[in-house]
PDB file of C-alpha atoms in Angstrom:
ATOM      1  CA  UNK N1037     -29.863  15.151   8.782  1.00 86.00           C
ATOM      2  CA  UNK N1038     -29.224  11.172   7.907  1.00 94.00           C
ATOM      3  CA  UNK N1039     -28.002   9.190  10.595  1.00 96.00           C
ATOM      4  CA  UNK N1040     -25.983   5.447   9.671  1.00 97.00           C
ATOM      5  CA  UNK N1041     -26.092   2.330  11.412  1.00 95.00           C
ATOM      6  CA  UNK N1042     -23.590  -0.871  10.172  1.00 95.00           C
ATOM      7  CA  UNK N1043     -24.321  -4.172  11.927  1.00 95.00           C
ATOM      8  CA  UNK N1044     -23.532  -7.130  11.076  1.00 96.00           C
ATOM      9  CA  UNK N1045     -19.642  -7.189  12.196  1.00 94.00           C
ATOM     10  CA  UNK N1046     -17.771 -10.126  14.177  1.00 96.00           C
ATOM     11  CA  UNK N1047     -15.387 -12.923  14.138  1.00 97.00           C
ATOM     12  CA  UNK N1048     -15.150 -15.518  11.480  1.00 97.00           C
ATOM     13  CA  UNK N1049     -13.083 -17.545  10.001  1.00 98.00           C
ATOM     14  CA  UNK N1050     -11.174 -18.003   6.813  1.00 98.00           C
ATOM     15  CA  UNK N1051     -13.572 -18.999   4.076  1.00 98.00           C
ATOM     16  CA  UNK N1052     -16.352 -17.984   5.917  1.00 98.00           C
ATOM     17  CA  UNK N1053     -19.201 -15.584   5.446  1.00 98.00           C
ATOM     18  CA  UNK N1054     -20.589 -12.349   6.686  1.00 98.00           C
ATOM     19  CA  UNK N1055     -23.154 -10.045   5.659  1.00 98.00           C
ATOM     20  CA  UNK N1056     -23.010  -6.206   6.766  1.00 98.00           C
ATOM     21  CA  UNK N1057     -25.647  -4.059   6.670  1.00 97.00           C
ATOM     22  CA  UNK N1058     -26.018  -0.150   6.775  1.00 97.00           C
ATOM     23  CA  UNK N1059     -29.381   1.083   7.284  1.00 97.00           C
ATOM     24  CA  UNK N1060     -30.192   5.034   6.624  1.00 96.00           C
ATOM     25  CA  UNK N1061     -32.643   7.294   8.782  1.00 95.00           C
ATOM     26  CA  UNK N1062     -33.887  10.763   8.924  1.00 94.00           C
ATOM     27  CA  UNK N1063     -35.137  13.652   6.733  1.00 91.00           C
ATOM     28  CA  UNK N1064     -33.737  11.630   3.345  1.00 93.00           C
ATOM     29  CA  UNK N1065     -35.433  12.965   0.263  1.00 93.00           C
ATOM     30  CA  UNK N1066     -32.919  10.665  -1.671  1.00 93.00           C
ATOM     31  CA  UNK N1067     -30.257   8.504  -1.154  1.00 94.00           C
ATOM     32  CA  UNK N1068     -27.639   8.319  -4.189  1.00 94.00           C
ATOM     33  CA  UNK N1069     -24.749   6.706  -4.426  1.00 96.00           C
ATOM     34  CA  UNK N1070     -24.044   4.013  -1.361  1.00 96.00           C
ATOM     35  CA  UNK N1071     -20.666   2.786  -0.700  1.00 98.00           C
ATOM     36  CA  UNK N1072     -18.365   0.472   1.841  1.00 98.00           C
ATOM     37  CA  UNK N1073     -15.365   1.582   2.889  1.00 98.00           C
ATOM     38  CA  UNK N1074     -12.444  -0.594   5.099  1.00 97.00           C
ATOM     39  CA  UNK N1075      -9.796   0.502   6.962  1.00 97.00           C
ATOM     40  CA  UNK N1076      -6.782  -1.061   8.815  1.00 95.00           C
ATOM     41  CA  UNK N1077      -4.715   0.604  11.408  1.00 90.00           C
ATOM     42  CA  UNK N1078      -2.086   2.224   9.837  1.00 92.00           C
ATOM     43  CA  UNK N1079      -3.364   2.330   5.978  1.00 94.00           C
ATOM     44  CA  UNK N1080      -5.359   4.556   4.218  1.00 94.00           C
ATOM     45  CA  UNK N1081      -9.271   3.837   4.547  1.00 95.00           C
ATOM     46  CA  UNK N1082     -10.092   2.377   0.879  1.00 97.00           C
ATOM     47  CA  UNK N1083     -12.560   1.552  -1.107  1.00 98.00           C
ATOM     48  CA  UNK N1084     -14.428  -1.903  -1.193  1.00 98.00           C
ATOM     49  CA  UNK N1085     -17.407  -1.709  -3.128  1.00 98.00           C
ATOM     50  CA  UNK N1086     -20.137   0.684  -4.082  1.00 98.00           C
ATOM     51  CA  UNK N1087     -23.387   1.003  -5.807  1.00 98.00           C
ATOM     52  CA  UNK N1088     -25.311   3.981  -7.772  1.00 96.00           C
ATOM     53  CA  UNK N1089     -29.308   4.630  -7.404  1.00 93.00           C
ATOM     54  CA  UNK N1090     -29.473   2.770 -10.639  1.00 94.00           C
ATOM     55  CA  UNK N1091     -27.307  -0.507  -9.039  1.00 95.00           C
ATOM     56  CA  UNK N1092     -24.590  -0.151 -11.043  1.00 97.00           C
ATOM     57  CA  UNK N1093     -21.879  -2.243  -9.058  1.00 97.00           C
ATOM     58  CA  UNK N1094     -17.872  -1.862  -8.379  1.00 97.00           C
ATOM     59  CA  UNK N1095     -15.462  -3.466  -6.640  1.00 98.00           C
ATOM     60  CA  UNK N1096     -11.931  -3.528  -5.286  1.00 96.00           C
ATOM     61  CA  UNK N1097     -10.088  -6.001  -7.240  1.00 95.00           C
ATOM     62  CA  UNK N1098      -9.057  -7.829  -4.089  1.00 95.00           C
ATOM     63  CA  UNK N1099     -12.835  -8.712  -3.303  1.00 96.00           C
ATOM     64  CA  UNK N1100     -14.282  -9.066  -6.797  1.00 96.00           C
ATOM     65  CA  UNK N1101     -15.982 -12.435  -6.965  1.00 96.00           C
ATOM     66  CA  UNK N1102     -16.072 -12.931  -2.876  1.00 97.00           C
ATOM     67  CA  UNK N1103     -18.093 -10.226  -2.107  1.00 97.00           C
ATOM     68  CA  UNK N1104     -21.400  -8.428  -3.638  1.00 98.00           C
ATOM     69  CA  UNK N1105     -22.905  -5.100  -2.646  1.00 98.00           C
ATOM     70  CA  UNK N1106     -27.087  -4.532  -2.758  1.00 97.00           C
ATOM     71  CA  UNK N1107     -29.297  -2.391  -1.713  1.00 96.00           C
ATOM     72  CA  UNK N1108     -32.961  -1.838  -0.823  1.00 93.00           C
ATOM     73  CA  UNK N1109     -33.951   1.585  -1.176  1.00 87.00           C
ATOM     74  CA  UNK N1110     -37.369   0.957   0.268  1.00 88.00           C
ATOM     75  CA  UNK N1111     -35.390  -0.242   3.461  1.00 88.00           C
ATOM     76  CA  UNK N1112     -32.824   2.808   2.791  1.00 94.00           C
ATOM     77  CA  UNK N1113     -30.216  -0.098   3.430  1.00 96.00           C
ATOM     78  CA  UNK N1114     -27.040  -1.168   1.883  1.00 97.00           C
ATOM     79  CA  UNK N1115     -25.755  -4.588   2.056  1.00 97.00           C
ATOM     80  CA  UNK N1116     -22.429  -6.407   1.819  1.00 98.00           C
ATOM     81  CA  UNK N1117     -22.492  -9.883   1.648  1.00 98.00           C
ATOM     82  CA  UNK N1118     -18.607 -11.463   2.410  1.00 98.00           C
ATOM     83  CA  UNK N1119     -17.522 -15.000   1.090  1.00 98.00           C
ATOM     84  CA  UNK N1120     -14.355 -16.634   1.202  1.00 98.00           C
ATOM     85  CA  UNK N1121     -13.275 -14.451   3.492  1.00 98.00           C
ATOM     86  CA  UNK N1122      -9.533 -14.469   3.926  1.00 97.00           C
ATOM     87  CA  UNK N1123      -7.448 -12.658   7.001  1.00 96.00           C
ATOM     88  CA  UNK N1124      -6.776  -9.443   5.018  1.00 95.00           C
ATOM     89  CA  UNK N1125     -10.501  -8.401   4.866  1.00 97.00           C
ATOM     90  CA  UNK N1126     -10.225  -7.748   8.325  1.00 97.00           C
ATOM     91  CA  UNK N1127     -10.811  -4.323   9.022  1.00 97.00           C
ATOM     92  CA  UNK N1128     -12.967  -1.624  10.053  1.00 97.00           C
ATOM     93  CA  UNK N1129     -15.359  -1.476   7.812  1.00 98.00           C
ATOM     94  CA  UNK N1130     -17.824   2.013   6.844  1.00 97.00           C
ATOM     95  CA  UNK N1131     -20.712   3.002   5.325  1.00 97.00           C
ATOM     96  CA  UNK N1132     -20.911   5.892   3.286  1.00 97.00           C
ATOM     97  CA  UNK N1133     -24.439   7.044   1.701  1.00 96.00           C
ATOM     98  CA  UNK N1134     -24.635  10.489  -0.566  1.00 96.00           C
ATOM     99  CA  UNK N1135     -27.953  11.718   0.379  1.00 95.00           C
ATOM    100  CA  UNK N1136     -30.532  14.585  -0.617  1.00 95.00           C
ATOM    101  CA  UNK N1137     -32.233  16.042   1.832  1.00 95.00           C
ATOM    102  CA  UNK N1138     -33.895  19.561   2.245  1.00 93.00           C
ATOM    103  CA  UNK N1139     -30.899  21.297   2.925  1.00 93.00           C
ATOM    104  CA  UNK N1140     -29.138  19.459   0.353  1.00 95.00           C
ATOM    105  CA  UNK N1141     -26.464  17.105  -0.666  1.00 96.00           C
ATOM    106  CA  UNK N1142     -23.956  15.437   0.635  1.00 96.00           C
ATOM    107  CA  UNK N1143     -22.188  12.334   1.944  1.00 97.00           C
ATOM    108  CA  UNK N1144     -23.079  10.818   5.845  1.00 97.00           C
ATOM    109  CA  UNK N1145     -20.447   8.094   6.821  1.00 97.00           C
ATOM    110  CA  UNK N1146     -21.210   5.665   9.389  1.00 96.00           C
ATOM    111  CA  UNK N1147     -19.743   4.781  12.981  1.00 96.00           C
ATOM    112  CA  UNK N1148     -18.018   1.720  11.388  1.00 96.00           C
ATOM    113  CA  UNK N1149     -18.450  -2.355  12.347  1.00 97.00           C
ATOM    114  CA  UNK N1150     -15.478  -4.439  13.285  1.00 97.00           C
ATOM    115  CA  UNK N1151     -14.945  -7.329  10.992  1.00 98.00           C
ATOM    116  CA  UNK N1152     -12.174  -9.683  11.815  1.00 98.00           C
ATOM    117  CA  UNK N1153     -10.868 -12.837  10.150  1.00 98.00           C
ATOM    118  CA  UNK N1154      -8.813 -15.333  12.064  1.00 96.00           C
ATOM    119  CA  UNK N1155      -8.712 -18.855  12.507  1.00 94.00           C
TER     120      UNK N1155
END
């Protein structure tokens, strides 16, 4: 099976940066599509940027221009680097990877890293 890791999570304040990471391990044949996810207590866990095996980008409009998703598939890792952050990107934020393995595919999610933006 595939097994996600997210580091990268803390404190920081507004206008400041932070750069997740989600690395990917175990019997991956591929790994497709590669996503972050954010969630707040009490909302719905949405959507804040993905990327496709060929890098094609997208993002939620509330962090286009702040924030840019890569990846490095030799690494098997997904980035998300956070600018100008601002106190509603606070959240708990997720990895998702669609992977192929040998007994086929499917999407893995992470355990999730704590990113919180206060003054």
């Amino acid at each position: 099976q595939v097994q996600l890791v997210e580091s990268g999570g803390g404190l920081a304040q507004p206008g400041g940066s932070l750069r997740l990471s989600c690395a990917a391990s175990g019997s991956i044949i591929r790994i497709n599509e590669m996503r972050w996810y954010r969630q707040v207590p009490g909302k719905q866990r949405e959507l804040v940027a993905a990327i496709t095996s060929s890098d094609t980008t997208d993002y939620a409009g509330s962090v286009k221009g702040r924030i840019t998703i890569s990846r490095d598939n030799a690494k098997l890792t997904v980035n998300l680097q956070m600018n100008s952050l601002k106190p509603e990107d606070t959240g708990l934020y997720y990895c998702r990877c669609n992977a192929s393995t040998i007994f086929g595919r499917r999407d893995y999610w992470g355990q999730g890293t704590q990113v919180t933006v206060s003054s």
